[in-house]
Amino acid sequence: MRSIALAALFNAASITNALYFSISSLTANDIFQPVESHNITFTVSDPTAVFEQGGSGAADCAVAWMACDIPSCWKKCSANAYYTRITSETYKGADNFSLDIWQEFVYELANHNNATISITEEGAYTCTRDERSTVCMLENMQSVNRTLQTYYGGASPPGAIC
């Protein structure tokens, strides 16, 4: 049996006392014909956070690009001050990449939560392939959970924002 890279990420039960990002509705597409394009969509939340920790609200996120020009800038998600980007030099395809997630919040001072989440085709994250595309998604309403780190100071992600 293949080692399950997502096993450590599907551990919500062991994260109950820590803040974590929960990724759901994750879909990644590599389109090869007629024109090469790629896109990743997902919903992110911090389910256990109270207002003073950034809040528990969810946001929809999307990263898309043409050919092999993977954007290195941060993309703002739909709400709750979330940003995302493909982690530098990690994109091997819809079946193997990492996401950086950043959540800004202000509670007395400007703060942020962030984490990097590795995604591979294993467990509930499955892919279908044909000559035109690869489509991968989380099945059966599953989520990927990753413990986050909170930093005090700096309410904007480092680097360019798309």
mmCIF file of C-alpha atoms in Angstrom:
data_model
loop_
_atom_site.group_PDB
_atom_site.id
_atom_site.type_symbol
_atom_site.label_atom_id
_atom_site.label_comp_id
_atom_site.label_asym_id
_atom_site.label_seq_id
_atom_site.Cartn_x
_atom_site.Cartn_y
_atom_site.Cartn_z
ATOM 1 C CA MET A 1 0.000 0.000 0.000
ATOM 2 C CA ARG A 2 1.298 3.438 -0.929
ATOM 3 C CA SER A 3 2.202 5.746 1.883
ATOM 4 C CA ILE A 4 -0.610 8.184 2.335
ATOM 5 C CA ALA A 5 0.730 11.728 2.212
ATOM 6 C CA LEU A 6 -2.622 13.189 3.164
ATOM 7 C CA ALA A 7 -2.971 10.986 6.240
ATOM 8 C CA ALA A 8 -1.321 13.618 8.400
ATOM 9 C CA LEU A 9 -3.654 16.186 6.946
ATOM 10 C CA PHE A 10 -6.869 14.235 7.581
ATOM 11 C CA ASN A 11 -6.330 14.389 11.315
ATOM 12 C CA ALA A 12 -8.979 16.777 12.558
ATOM 13 C CA ALA A 13 -9.454 14.622 15.633
ATOM 14 C CA SER A 14 -5.873 15.204 16.744
ATOM 15 C CA ILE A 15 -6.050 18.939 16.062
ATOM 16 C CA THR A 16 -8.993 19.688 18.335
ATOM 17 C CA ASN A 17 -6.994 21.905 20.691
ATOM 18 C CA ALA A 18 -5.119 23.790 17.971
ATOM 19 C CA LEU A 19 -6.173 26.249 15.320
ATOM 20 C CA TYR A 20 -6.188 24.781 11.835
ATOM 21 C CA PHE A 21 -7.182 25.567 8.275
ATOM 22 C CA SER A 22 -9.790 23.239 6.820
ATOM 23 C CA ILE A 23 -9.797 22.880 3.024
ATOM 24 C CA SER A 24 -12.964 21.537 1.402
ATOM 25 C CA SER A 25 -14.479 21.391 -2.093
ATOM 26 C CA LEU A 26 -10.936 21.115 -3.486
ATOM 27 C CA THR A 27 -10.796 20.686 -7.269
ATOM 28 C CA ALA A 28 -7.714 20.974 -9.495
ATOM 29 C CA ASN A 29 -7.747 20.821 -13.306
ATOM 30 C CA ASP A 30 -4.966 20.507 -15.850
ATOM 31 C CA ILE A 31 -6.365 21.068 -19.343
ATOM 32 C CA PHE A 32 -4.001 20.061 -22.171
ATOM 33 C CA GLN A 33 -6.191 20.518 -25.265
ATOM 34 C CA PRO A 34 -7.130 22.686 -27.083
ATOM 35 C CA VAL A 35 -5.109 25.203 -24.996
ATOM 36 C CA GLU A 36 -3.075 24.395 -21.893
ATOM 37 C CA SER A 37 -4.605 25.867 -18.744
ATOM 38 C CA HIS A 38 -4.764 25.058 -15.046
ATOM 39 C CA ASN A 39 -7.031 25.986 -12.158
ATOM 40 C CA ILE A 40 -7.456 25.126 -8.514
ATOM 41 C CA THR A 41 -10.533 25.995 -6.454
ATOM 42 C CA PHE A 42 -11.324 25.295 -2.813
ATOM 43 C CA THR A 43 -13.044 26.616 0.292
ATOM 44 C CA VAL A 44 -10.950 27.442 3.359
ATOM 45 C CA SER A 45 -11.961 28.107 6.953
ATOM 46 C CA ASP A 46 -10.504 28.051 10.443
ATOM 47 C CA PRO A 47 -13.383 26.185 12.163
ATOM 48 C CA THR A 48 -12.222 26.501 15.760
ATOM 49 C CA ALA A 49 -11.114 30.152 15.676
ATOM 50 C CA VAL A 50 -12.943 32.822 17.610
ATOM 51 C CA PHE A 51 -13.010 36.462 16.473
ATOM 52 C CA GLU A 52 -9.786 37.292 18.346
ATOM 53 C CA GLN A 53 -8.013 34.505 16.410
ATOM 54 C CA GLY A 54 -9.212 35.536 12.945
ATOM 55 C CA GLY A 55 -12.701 34.051 13.032
ATOM 56 C CA SER A 56 -14.206 30.825 11.732
ATOM 57 C CA GLY A 57 -15.858 32.109 8.536
ATOM 58 C CA ALA A 58 -15.167 30.397 5.208
ATOM 59 C CA ALA A 59 -13.840 31.827 1.941
ATOM 60 C CA ASP A 60 -13.769 30.503 -1.620
ATOM 61 C CA CYS A 61 -10.344 30.593 -3.262
ATOM 62 C CA ALA A 62 -9.179 30.143 -6.853
ATOM 63 C CA VAL A 63 -5.844 30.170 -8.651
ATOM 64 C CA ALA A 64 -5.744 29.886 -12.446
ATOM 65 C CA TRP A 65 -3.095 30.254 -15.146
ATOM 66 C CA MET A 66 -2.340 29.506 -18.780
ATOM 67 C CA ALA A 67 0.462 27.249 -20.076
ATOM 68 C CA CYS A 68 3.289 26.919 -17.569
ATOM 69 C CA ASP A 69 3.199 30.476 -16.172
ATOM 70 C CA ILE A 70 2.361 29.548 -12.578
ATOM 71 C CA PRO A 71 1.625 32.767 -10.675
ATOM 72 C CA SER A 72 3.859 33.466 -7.690
ATOM 73 C CA CYS A 73 1.650 36.262 -6.357
ATOM 74 C CA TRP A 74 -0.998 35.941 -3.645
ATOM 75 C CA LYS A 75 -4.633 35.678 -4.831
ATOM 76 C CA LYS A 76 -7.273 37.188 -2.541
ATOM 77 C CA CYS A 77 -10.052 34.760 -1.703
ATOM 78 C CA SER A 78 -13.727 35.728 -1.516
ATOM 79 C CA ALA A 79 -13.939 36.722 2.155
ATOM 80 C CA ASN A 80 -12.476 36.787 5.641
ATOM 81 C CA ALA A 81 -9.109 38.189 4.584
ATOM 82 C CA TYR A 82 -7.789 34.908 3.136
ATOM 83 C CA TYR A 83 -5.104 34.767 0.438
ATOM 84 C CA THR A 84 -3.600 31.780 -1.380
ATOM 85 C CA ARG A 85 -0.876 30.904 -3.880
ATOM 86 C CA ILE A 86 0.880 27.839 -5.244
ATOM 87 C CA THR A 87 3.950 27.219 -3.089
ATOM 88 C CA SER A 88 7.027 28.111 -5.133
ATOM 89 C CA GLU A 89 8.348 25.272 -7.318
ATOM 90 C CA THR A 90 5.894 22.640 -6.043
ATOM 91 C CA TYR A 91 3.406 22.321 -8.910
ATOM 92 C CA LYS A 92 3.941 18.964 -10.652
ATOM 93 C CA GLY A 93 0.319 18.725 -11.786
ATOM 94 C CA ALA A 94 -3.237 18.662 -10.451
ATOM 95 C CA ASP A 95 -2.250 15.492 -8.589
ATOM 96 C CA ASN A 96 0.797 16.914 -6.780
ATOM 97 C CA PHE A 97 1.267 20.476 -5.479
ATOM 98 C CA SER A 98 1.329 22.612 -2.341
ATOM 99 C CA LEU A 99 -0.775 25.625 -1.382
ATOM 100 C CA ASP A 100 0.244 28.526 0.833
ATOM 101 C CA ILE A 101 -2.676 29.992 2.780
ATOM 102 C CA TRP A 102 -2.594 33.308 4.642
ATOM 103 C CA GLN A 103 -5.334 34.787 6.829
ATOM 104 C CA GLU A 104 -4.937 38.328 8.077
ATOM 105 C CA PHE A 105 -6.754 39.641 11.122
ATOM 106 C CA VAL A 106 -6.561 42.544 13.530
ATOM 107 C CA TYR A 107 -7.057 42.067 17.244
ATOM 108 C CA GLU A 108 -5.276 44.877 19.053
ATOM 109 C CA LEU A 109 -2.406 44.492 16.538
ATOM 110 C CA ALA A 110 -2.168 43.360 12.934
ATOM 111 C CA ASN A 111 -1.666 39.586 12.954
ATOM 112 C CA HIS A 112 -1.871 36.661 10.575
ATOM 113 C CA ASN A 113 -2.314 32.892 10.448
ATOM 114 C CA ASN A 114 -0.578 30.871 7.770
ATOM 115 C CA ALA A 115 0.143 27.305 6.668
ATOM 116 C CA THR A 116 1.404 25.326 3.685
ATOM 117 C CA ILE A 117 -0.688 22.342 2.646
ATOM 118 C CA SER A 118 0.703 19.559 0.446
ATOM 119 C CA ILE A 119 -1.777 17.855 -1.867
ATOM 120 C CA THR A 120 -1.131 14.504 -3.580
ATOM 121 C CA GLU A 121 -3.366 11.942 -5.235
ATOM 122 C CA GLU A 122 -4.066 9.681 -2.296
ATOM 123 C CA GLY A 123 -6.830 8.967 0.151
ATOM 124 C CA ALA A 124 -9.984 10.933 -0.628
ATOM 125 C CA TYR A 125 -8.174 13.146 -3.189
ATOM 126 C CA THR A 126 -8.586 11.268 -6.464
ATOM 127 C CA CYS A 127 -7.968 12.063 -10.129
ATOM 128 C CA THR A 128 -9.376 11.095 -13.506
ATOM 129 C CA ARG A 129 -7.284 11.406 -16.645
ATOM 130 C CA ASP A 130 -7.712 11.335 -20.383
ATOM 131 C CA GLU A 131 -5.729 12.731 -23.315
ATOM 132 C CA ARG A 132 -7.248 16.199 -22.846
ATOM 133 C CA SER A 133 -7.157 16.742 -19.090
ATOM 134 C CA THR A 134 -6.493 15.665 -15.532
ATOM 135 C CA VAL A 135 -9.229 16.481 -13.016
ATOM 136 C CA CYS A 136 -8.652 15.887 -9.300
ATOM 137 C CA MET A 137 -10.985 16.476 -6.355
ATOM 138 C CA LEU A 138 -11.747 15.643 -2.762
ATOM 139 C CA GLU A 139 -14.525 13.071 -2.658
ATOM 140 C CA ASN A 140 -17.456 12.492 -0.325
ATOM 141 C CA MET A 141 -17.470 15.895 1.366
ATOM 142 C CA GLN A 142 -13.994 15.266 2.806
ATOM 143 C CA SER A 143 -11.693 18.022 4.017
ATOM 144 C CA VAL A 144 -7.955 18.451 4.396
ATOM 145 C CA ASN A 145 -6.917 19.945 7.725
ATOM 146 C CA ARG A 146 -3.598 21.551 8.540
ATOM 147 C CA THR A 147 -2.448 23.076 11.812
ATOM 148 C CA LEU A 148 -1.640 26.735 11.287
ATOM 149 C CA GLN A 149 0.866 29.114 12.788
ATOM 150 C CA THR A 150 -0.115 32.497 14.196
ATOM 151 C CA TYR A 151 2.265 35.427 13.846
ATOM 152 C CA TYR A 152 1.922 38.772 15.568
ATOM 153 C CA GLY A 153 2.640 41.725 13.340
ATOM 154 C CA GLY A 154 2.333 41.921 9.580
ATOM 155 C CA ALA A 155 -1.224 41.878 8.298
ATOM 156 C CA SER A 156 -0.349 41.599 4.595
ATOM 157 C CA PRO A 157 1.186 38.574 2.895
ATOM 158 C CA PRO A 158 4.831 38.944 1.854
ATOM 159 C CA GLY A 159 5.309 39.563 -1.849
ATOM 160 C CA ALA A 160 2.992 40.694 -4.605
ATOM 161 C CA ILE A 161 -0.793 40.423 -4.473
ATOM 162 C CA CYS A 162 -2.410 39.601 -7.836
#
